mmCIF file of C-alpha atoms and ligand atoms in Angstrom:
data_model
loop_
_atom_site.group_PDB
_atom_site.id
_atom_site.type_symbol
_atom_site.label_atom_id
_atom_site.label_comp_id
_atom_site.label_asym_id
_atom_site.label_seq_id
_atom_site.Cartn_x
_atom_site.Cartn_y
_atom_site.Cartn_z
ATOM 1 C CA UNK A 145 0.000 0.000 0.000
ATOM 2 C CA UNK A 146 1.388 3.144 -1.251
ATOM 3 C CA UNK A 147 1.660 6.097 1.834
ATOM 4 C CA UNK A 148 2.321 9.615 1.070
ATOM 5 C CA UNK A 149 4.045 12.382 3.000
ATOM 6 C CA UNK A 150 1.728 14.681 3.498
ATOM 7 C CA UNK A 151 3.815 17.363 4.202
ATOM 8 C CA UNK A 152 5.981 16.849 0.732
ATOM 9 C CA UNK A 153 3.659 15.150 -1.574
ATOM 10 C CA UNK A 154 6.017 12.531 -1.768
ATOM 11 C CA UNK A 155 5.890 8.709 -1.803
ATOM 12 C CA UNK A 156 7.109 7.168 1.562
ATOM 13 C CA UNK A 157 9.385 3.733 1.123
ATOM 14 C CA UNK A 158 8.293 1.255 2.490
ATOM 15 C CA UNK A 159 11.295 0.630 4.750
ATOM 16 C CA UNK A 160 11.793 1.998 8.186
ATOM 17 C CA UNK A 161 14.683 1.963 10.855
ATOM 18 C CA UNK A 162 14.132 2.751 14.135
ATOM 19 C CA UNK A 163 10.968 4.841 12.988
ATOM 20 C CA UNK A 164 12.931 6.637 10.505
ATOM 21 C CA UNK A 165 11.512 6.425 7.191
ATOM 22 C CA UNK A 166 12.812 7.695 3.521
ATOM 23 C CA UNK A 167 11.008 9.652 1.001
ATOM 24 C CA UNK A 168 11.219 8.699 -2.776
ATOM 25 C CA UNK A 169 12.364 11.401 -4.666
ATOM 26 C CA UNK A 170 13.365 10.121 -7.910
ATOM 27 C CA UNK A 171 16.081 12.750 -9.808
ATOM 28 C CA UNK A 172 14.456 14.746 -12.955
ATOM 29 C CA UNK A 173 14.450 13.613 -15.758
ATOM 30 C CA UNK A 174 15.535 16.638 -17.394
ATOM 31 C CA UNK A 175 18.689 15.923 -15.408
ATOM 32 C CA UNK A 176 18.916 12.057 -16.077
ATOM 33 C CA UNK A 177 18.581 12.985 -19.753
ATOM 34 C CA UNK A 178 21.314 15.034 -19.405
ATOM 35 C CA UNK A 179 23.380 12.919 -17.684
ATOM 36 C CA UNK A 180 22.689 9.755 -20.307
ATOM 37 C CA UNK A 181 23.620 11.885 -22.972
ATOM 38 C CA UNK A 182 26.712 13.002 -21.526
ATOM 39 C CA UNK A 183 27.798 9.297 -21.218
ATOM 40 C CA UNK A 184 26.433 8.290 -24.725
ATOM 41 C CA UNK A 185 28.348 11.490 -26.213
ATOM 42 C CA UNK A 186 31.810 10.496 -23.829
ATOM 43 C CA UNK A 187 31.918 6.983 -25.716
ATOM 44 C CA UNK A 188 30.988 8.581 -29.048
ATOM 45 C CA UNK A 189 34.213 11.359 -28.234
ATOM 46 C CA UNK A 190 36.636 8.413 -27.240
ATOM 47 C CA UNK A 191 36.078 6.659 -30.659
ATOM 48 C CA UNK A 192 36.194 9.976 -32.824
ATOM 49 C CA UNK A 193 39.295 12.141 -30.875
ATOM 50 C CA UNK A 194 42.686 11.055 -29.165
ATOM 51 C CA UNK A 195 41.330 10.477 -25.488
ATOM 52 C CA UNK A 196 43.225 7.792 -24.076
ATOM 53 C CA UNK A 197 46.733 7.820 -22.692
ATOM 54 C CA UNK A 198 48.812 4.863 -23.496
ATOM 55 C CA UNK A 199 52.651 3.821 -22.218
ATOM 56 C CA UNK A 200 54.620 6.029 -25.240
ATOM 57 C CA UNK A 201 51.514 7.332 -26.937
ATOM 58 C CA UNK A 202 47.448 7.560 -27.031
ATOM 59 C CA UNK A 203 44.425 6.244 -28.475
ATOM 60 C CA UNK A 204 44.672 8.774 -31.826
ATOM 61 C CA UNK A 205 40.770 8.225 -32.263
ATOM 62 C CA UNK A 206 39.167 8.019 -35.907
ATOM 63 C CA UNK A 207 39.693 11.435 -36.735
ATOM 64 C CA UNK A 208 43.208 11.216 -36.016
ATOM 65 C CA UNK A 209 42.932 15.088 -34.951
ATOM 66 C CA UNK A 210 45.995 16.712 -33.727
ATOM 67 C CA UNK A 211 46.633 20.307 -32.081
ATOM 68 C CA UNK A 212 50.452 19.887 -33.241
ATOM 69 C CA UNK A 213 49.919 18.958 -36.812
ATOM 70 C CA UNK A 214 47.523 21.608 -37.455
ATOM 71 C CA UNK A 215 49.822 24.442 -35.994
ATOM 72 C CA UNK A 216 53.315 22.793 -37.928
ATOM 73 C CA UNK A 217 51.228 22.711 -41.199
ATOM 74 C CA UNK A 218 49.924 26.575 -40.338
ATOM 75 C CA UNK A 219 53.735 27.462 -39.529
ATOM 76 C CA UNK A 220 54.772 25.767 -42.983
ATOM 77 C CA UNK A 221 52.095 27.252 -45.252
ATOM 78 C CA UNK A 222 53.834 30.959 -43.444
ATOM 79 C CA UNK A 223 57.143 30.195 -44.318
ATOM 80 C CA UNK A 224 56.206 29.256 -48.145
ATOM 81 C CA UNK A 225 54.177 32.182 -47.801
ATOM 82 C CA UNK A 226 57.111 34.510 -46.570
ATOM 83 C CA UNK A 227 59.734 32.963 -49.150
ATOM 84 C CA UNK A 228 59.460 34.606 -51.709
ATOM 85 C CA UNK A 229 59.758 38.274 -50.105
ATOM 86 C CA UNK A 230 62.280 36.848 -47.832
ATOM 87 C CA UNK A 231 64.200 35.695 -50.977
ATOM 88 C CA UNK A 232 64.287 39.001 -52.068
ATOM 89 C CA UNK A 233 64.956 40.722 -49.423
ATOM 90 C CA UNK A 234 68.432 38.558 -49.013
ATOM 91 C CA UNK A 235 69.287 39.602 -52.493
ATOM 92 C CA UNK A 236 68.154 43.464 -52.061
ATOM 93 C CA UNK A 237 70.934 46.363 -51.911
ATOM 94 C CA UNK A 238 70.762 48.224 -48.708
ATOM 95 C CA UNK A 239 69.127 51.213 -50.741
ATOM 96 C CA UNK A 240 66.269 49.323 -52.370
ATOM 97 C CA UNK A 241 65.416 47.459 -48.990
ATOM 98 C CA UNK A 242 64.349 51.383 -47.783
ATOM 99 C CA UNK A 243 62.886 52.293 -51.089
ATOM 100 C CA UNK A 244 60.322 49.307 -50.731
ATOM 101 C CA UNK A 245 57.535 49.709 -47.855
ATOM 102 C CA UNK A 246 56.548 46.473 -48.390
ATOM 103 C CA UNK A 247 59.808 44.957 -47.927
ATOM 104 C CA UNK A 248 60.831 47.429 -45.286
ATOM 105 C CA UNK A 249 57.427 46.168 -43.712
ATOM 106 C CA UNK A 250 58.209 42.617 -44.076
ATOM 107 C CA UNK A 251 61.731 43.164 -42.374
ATOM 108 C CA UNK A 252 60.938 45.293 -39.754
ATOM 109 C CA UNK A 253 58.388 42.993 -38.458
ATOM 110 C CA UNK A 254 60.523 39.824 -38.339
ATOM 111 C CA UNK A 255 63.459 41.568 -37.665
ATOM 112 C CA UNK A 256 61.250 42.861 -34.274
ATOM 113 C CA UNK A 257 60.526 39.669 -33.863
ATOM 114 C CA UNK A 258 63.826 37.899 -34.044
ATOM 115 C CA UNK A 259 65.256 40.299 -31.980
ATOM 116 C CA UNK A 260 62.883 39.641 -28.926
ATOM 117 C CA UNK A 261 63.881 35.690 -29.081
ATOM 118 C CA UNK A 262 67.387 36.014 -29.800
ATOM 119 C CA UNK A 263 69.051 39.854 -28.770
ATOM 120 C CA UNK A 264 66.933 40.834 -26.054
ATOM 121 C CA UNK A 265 68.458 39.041 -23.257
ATOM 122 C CA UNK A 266 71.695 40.838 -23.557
ATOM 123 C CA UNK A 267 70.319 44.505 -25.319
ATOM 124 C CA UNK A 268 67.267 44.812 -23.207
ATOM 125 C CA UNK A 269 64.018 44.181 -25.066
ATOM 126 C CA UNK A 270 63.800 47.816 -26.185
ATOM 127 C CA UNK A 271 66.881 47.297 -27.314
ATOM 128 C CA UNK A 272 68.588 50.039 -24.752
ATOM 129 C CA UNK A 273 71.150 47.584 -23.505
ATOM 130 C CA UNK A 274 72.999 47.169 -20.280
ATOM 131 C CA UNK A 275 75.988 47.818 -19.115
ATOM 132 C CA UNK A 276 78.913 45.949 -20.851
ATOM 133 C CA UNK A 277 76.106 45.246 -23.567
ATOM 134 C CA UNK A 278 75.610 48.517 -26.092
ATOM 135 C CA UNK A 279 72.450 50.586 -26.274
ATOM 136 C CA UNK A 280 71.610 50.142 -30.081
ATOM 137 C CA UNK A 281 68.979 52.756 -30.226
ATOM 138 C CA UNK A 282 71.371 55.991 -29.449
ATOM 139 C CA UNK A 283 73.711 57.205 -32.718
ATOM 140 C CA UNK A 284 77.046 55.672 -30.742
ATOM 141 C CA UNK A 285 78.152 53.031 -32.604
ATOM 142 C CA UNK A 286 81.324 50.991 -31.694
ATOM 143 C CA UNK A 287 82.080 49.138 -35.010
ATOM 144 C CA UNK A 288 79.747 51.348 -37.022
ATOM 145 C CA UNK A 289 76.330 52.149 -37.843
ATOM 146 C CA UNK A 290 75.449 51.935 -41.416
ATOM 147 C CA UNK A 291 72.782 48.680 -42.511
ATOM 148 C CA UNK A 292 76.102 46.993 -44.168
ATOM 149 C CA UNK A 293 78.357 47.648 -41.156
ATOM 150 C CA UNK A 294 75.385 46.652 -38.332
ATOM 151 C CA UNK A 295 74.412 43.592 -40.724
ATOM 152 C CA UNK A 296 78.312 42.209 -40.657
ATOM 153 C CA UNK A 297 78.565 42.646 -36.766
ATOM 154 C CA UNK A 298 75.374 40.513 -36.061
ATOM 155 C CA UNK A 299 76.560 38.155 -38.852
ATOM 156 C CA UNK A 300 79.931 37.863 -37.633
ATOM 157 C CA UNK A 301 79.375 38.852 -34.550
ATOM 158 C CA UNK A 302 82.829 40.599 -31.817
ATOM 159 C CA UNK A 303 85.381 38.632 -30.486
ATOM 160 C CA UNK A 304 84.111 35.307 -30.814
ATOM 161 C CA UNK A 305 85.665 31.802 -32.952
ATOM 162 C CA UNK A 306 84.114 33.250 -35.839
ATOM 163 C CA UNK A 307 87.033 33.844 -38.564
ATOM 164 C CA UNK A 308 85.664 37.194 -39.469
ATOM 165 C CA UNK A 309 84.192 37.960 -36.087
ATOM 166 C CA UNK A 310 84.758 41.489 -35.106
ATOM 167 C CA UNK A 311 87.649 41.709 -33.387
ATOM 168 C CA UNK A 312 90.326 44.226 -30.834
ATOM 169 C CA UNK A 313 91.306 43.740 -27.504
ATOM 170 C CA UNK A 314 92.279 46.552 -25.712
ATOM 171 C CA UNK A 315 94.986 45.358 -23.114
ATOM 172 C CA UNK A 316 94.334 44.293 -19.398
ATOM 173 C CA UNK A 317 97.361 47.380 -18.802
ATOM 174 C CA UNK A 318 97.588 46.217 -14.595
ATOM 175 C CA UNK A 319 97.117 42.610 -15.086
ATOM 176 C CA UNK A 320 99.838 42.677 -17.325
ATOM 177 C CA UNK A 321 101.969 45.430 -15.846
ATOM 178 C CA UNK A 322 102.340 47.892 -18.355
ATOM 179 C CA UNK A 323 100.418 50.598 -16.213
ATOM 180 C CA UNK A 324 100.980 50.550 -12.344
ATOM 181 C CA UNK A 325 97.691 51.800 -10.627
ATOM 182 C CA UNK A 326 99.037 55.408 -9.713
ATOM 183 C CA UNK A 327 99.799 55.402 -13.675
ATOM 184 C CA UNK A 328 96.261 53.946 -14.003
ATOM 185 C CA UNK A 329 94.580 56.661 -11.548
ATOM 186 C CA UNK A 330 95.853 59.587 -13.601
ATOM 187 C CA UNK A 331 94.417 58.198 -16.959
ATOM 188 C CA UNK A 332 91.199 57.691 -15.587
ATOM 189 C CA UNK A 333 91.149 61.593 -14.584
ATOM 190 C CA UNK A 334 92.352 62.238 -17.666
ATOM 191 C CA UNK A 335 89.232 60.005 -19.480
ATOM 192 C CA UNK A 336 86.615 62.015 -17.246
ATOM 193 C CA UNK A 337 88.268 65.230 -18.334
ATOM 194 C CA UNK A 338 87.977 64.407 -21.987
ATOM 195 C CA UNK A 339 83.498 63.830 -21.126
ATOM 196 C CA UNK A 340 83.831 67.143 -19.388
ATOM 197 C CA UNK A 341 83.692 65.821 -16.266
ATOM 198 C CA UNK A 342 84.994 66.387 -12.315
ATOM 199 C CA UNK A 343 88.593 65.987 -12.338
ATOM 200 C CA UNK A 344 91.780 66.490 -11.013
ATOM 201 C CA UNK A 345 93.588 68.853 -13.304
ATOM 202 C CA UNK A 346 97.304 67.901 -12.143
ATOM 203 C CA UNK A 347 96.425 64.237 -12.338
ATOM 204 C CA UNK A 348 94.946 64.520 -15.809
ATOM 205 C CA UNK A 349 98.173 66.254 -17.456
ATOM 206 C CA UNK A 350 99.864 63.451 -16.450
ATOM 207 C CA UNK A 351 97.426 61.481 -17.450
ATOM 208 C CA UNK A 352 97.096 63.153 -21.300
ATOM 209 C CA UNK A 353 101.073 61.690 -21.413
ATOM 210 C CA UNK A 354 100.305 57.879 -20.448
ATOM 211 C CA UNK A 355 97.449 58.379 -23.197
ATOM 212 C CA UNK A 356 99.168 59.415 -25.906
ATOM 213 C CA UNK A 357 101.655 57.073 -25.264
ATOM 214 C CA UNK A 358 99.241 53.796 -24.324
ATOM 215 C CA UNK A 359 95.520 54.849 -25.650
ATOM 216 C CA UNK A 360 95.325 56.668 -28.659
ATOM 217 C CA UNK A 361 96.641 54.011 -30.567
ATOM 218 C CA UNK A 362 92.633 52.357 -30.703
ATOM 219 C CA UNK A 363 91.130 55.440 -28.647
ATOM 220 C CA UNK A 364 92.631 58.185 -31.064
ATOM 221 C CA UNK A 365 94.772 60.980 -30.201
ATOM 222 C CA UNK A 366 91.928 63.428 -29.162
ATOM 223 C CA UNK A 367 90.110 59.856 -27.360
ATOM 224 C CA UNK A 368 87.653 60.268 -30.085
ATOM 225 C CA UNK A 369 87.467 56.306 -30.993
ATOM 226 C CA UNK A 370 88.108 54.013 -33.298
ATOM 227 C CA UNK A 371 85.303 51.692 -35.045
ATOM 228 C CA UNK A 372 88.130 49.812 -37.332
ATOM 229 C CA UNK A 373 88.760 48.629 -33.229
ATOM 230 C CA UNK A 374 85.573 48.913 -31.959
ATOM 231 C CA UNK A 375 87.276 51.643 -29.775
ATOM 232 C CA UNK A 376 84.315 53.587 -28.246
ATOM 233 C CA UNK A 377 84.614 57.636 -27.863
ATOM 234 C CA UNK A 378 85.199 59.035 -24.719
ATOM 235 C CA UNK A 379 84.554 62.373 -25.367
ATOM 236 C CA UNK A 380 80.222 61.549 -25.057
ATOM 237 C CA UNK A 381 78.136 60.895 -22.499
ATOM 238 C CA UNK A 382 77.689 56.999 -23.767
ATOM 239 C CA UNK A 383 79.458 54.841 -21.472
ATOM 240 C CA UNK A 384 79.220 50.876 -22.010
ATOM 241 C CA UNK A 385 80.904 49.791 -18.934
ATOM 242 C CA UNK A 386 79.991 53.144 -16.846
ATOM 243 C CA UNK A 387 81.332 56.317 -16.531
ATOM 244 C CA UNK A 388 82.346 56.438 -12.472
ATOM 245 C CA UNK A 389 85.860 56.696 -11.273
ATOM 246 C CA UNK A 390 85.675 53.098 -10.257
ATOM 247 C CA UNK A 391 84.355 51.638 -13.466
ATOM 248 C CA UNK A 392 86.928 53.286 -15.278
ATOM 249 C CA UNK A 393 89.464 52.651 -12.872
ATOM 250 C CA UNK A 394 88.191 49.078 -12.987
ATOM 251 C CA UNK A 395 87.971 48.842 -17.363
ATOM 252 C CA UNK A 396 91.464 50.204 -17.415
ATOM 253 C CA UNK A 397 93.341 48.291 -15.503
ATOM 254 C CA UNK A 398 91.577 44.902 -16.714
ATOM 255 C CA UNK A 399 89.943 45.483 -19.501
ATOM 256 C CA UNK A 400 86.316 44.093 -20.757
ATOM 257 C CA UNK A 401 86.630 42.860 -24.186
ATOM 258 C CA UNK A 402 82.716 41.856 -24.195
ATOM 259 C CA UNK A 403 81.926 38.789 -27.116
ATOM 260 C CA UNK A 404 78.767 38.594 -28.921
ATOM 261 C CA UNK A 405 77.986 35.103 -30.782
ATOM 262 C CA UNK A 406 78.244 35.166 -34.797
ATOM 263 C CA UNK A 407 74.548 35.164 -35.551
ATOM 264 C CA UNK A 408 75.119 33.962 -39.462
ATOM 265 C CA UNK A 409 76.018 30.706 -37.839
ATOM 266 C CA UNK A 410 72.387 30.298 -36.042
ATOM 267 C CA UNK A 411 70.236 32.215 -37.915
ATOM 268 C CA UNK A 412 68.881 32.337 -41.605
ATOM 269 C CA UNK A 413 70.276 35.087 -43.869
ATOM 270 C CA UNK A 414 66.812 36.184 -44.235
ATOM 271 C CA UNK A 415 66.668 36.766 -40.404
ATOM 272 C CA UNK A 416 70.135 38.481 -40.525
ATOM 273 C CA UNK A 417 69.071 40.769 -43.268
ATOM 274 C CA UNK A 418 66.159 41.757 -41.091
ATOM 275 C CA UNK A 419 67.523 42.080 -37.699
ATOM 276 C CA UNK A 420 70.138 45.022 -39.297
ATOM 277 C CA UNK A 421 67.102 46.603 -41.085
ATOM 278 C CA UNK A 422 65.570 46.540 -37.576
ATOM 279 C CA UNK A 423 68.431 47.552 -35.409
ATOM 280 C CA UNK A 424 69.149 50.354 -37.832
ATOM 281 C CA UNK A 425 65.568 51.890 -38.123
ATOM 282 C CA UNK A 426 65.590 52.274 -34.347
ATOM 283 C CA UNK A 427 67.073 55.643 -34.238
ATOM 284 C CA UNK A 428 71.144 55.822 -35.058
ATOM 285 C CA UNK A 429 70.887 54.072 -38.023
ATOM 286 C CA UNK A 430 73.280 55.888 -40.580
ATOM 287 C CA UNK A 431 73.597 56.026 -44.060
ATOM 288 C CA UNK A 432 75.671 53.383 -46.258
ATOM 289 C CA UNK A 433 79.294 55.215 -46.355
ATOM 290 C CA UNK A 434 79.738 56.582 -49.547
ATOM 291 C CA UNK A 435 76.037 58.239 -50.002
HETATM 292 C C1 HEC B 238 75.367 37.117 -25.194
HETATM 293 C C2 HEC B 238 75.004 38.496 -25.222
HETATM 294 C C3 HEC B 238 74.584 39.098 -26.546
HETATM 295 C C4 HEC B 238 73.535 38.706 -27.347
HETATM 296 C C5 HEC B 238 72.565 37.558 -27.119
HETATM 297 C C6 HEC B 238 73.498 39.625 -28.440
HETATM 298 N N1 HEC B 238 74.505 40.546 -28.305
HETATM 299 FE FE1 HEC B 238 74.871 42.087 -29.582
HETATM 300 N N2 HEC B 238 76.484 42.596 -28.464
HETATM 301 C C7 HEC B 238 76.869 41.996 -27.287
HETATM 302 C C8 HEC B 238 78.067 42.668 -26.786
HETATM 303 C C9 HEC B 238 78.811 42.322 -25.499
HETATM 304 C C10 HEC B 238 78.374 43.679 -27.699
HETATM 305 C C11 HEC B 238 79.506 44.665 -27.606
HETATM 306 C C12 HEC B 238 80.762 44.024 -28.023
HETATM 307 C C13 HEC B 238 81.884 45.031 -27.998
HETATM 308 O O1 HEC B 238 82.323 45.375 -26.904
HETATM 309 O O2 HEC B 238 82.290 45.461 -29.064
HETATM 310 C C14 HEC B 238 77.362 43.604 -28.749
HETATM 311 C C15 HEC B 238 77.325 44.443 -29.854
HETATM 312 C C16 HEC B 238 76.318 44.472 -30.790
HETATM 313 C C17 HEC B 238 76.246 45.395 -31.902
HETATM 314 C C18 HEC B 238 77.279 46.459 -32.215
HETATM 315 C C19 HEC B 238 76.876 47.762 -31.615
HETATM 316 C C20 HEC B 238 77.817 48.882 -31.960
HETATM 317 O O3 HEC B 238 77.791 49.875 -31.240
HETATM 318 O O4 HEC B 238 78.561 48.786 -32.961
HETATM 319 C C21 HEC B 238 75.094 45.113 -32.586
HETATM 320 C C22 HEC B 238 74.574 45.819 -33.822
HETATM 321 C C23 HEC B 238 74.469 44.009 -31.910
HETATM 322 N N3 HEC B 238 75.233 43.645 -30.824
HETATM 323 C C24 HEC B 238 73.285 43.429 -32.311
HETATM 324 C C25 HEC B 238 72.774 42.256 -31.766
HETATM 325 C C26 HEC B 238 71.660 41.543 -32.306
HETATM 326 C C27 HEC B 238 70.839 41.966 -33.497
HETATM 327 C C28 HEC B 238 71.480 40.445 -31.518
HETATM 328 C C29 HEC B 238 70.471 39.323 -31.674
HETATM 329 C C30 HEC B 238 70.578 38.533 -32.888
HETATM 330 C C31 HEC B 238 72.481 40.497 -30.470
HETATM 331 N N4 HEC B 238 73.248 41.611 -30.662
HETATM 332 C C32 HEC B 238 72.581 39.569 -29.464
HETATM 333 C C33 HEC B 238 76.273 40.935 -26.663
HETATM 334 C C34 HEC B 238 75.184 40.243 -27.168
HETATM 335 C C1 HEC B 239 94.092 47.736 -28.563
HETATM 336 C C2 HEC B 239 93.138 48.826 -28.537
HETATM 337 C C3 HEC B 239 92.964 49.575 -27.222
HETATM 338 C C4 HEC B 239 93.888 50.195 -26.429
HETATM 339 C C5 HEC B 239 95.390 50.265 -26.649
HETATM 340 C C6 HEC B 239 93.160 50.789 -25.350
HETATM 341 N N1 HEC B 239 91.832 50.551 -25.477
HETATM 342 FE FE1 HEC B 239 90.375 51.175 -24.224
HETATM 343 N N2 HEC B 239 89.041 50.073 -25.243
HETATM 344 C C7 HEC B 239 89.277 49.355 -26.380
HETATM 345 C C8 HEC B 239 88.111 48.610 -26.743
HETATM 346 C C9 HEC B 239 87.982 47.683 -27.951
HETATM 347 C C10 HEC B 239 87.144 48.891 -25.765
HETATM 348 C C11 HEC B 239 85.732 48.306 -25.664
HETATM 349 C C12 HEC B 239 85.917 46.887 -25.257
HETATM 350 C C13 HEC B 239 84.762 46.215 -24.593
HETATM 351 O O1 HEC B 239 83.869 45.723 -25.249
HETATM 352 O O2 HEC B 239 84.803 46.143 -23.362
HETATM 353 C C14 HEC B 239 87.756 49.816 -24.844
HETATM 354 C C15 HEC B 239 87.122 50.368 -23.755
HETATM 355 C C16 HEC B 239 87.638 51.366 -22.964
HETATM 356 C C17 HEC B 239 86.912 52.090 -21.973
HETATM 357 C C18 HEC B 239 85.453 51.886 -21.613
HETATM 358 C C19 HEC B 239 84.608 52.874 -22.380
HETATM 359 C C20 HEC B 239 83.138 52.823 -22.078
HETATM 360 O O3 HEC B 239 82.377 53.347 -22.889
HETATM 361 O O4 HEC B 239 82.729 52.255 -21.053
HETATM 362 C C21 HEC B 239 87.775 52.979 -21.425
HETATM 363 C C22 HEC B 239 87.475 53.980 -20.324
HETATM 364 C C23 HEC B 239 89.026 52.801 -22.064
HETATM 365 N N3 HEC B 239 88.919 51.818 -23.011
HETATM 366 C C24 HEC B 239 90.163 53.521 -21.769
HETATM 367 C C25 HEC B 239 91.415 53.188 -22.257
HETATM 368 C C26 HEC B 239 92.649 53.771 -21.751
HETATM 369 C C27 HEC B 239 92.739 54.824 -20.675
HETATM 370 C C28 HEC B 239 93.634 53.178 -22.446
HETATM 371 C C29 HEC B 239 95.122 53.390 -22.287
HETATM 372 C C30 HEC B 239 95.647 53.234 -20.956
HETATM 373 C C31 HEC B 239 93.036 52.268 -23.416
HETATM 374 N N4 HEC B 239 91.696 52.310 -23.233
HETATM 375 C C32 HEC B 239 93.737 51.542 -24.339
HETATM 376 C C33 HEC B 239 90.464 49.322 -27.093
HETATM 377 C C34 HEC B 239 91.664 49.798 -26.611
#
């Protein structure tokens, strides 16, 4: 005999423990609908997709559907897309890469982009460097700033294994003894006399002497610099390894020599070609000597 709650409407089991009793409430159907279909369309999604993890690989499912092959095929449809202007842009003279916008387009965008994966941990992703590594936005350029001169540094990069790798050293002058450090102290006052700043003027006269005699050789009489040694000026206000008595001091007596990899041997000429047309429309590019 079927009771009802009264106070639900429900159906009361017919079951009781110690004068507790259960009501039947039976779930919706709206929700066991739901629910059947989600296990119906599970099954269906197992046969059709890859669902299953295996040891070394998965259940690849009918559709054999695959995230990485879609984006690889994308990625190689681009690069047949981008050969031909890259093509072109390899073979381009300097002059006609700037006389093409959409050339100059296609290698200012890759070159940006190259430059984020590859430069900016040691330039700074604006490209304003660090110290030891050079700001390549100002118009200071240590082995020169035209798109043929910027291209063959990043292609050949400084002072690396590279046969035609950029390359000077200026000497370590304490390490090696040439220069002891009261010799050394006097050409650093000198140095901050020729940026105009604080010296000592006794100190730099006999400073100007050790220069002449040691410096200008790379640095150039006046301390002007030398890109044929990737000798920077120091007569500006661009400093790569600081412009303090100490970093001087420090430069001086043990010299830097910072390295830069040859980027010709990693990267595509393409990307070469497109990284100088970037790093030179950043703001010290200069023209092609000669024009
Ligand atoms: C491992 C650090 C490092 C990375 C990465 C690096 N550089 Fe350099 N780069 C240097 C150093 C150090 C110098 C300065 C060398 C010297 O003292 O002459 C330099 C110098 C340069 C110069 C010469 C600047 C001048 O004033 O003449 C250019 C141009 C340049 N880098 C571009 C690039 C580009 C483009 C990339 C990315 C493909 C890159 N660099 C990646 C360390 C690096
Ligand atoms: C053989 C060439 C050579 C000689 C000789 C030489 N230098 Fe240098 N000097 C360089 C080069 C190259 C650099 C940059 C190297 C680097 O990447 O660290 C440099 C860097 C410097 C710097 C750092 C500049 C900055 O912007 O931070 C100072 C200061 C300096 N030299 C002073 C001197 C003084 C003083 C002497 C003489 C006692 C001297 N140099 C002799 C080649 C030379």
């Amino acid at each position: 005999m079927q009771k009802i709650d009264s106070a639900t409407g429900s159906e009361i089991r017919s079951h009781e423990w110690d004068g507790i009793q259960e009501l039947n409430t039976p779930l919706p159907r709206w929700w066991l609908w739901t629910f059947l279909v989600t296990v119906v369309w599970s099954v269906a999604y197992w046969v059709v997709m890859p669902a299953w993890p295996m040891i070394g690989s998965y259940t690849k499912g009918v559709l054999n559907w695959s995230q990485r092959d879609n984006v690889s095929a994308e990625l190689k449809l681009t690069a047949q897309a981008r050969r031909p202007i890259a093509n072109r842009l390899v073979a381009a003279l300097p002059a006609d890469i700037e006389s093409d916008p959409q050339m100059l387009e296609f290698a200012l965008a890759s070159g940006r982009a190259v430059f984020k994966d590859n430069c900016a941990p040691c330039h700074g992703s604006g490209a304003q460097g660090f110290v030891g590594y050079p700001n390549l936005n100002d118009d200071d350029w240590l082995w020169g700033g035209s798109l043929g001169e910027i291209e063959q540094t990043i292609r050949y990069g400084v002072r690396n294994a590279n046969d035609k790798s950029r390359f000077s050293e200026m000497p370590a002058f304490v390490k090696l003894g040439t220069l002891n450090r009261t010799q050394v102290a006097d050409t650093v006052e000198f140095v901050l006399s020729l940026s105009g700043q604080a010296h000592s003027a006794d100190a730099a006269g006999r400073g100007s002497v050790l220069f002449a005699e040691h410096c200008a050789s790379c640095h150039g009489e006046g301390g002007q610099g030398d890109r044929t040694q990737g000798a920077p000026n120091l007569t500006d206000q661009i400093w790569l390894h600081g412009k303090s008595r100490i970093a001087l001091t420090t430069v001086i007596s043990n010299a830097r020599n910072g390295s830069m990899p040859a980027w010709g041997e990693r990267l595509s000429a393409a990307d070469v070609r497109a990284l100088a047309v970037y790093v030179h429309s950043l703001g010290g590019g200069e023209p092609e000597p000669g024009q």
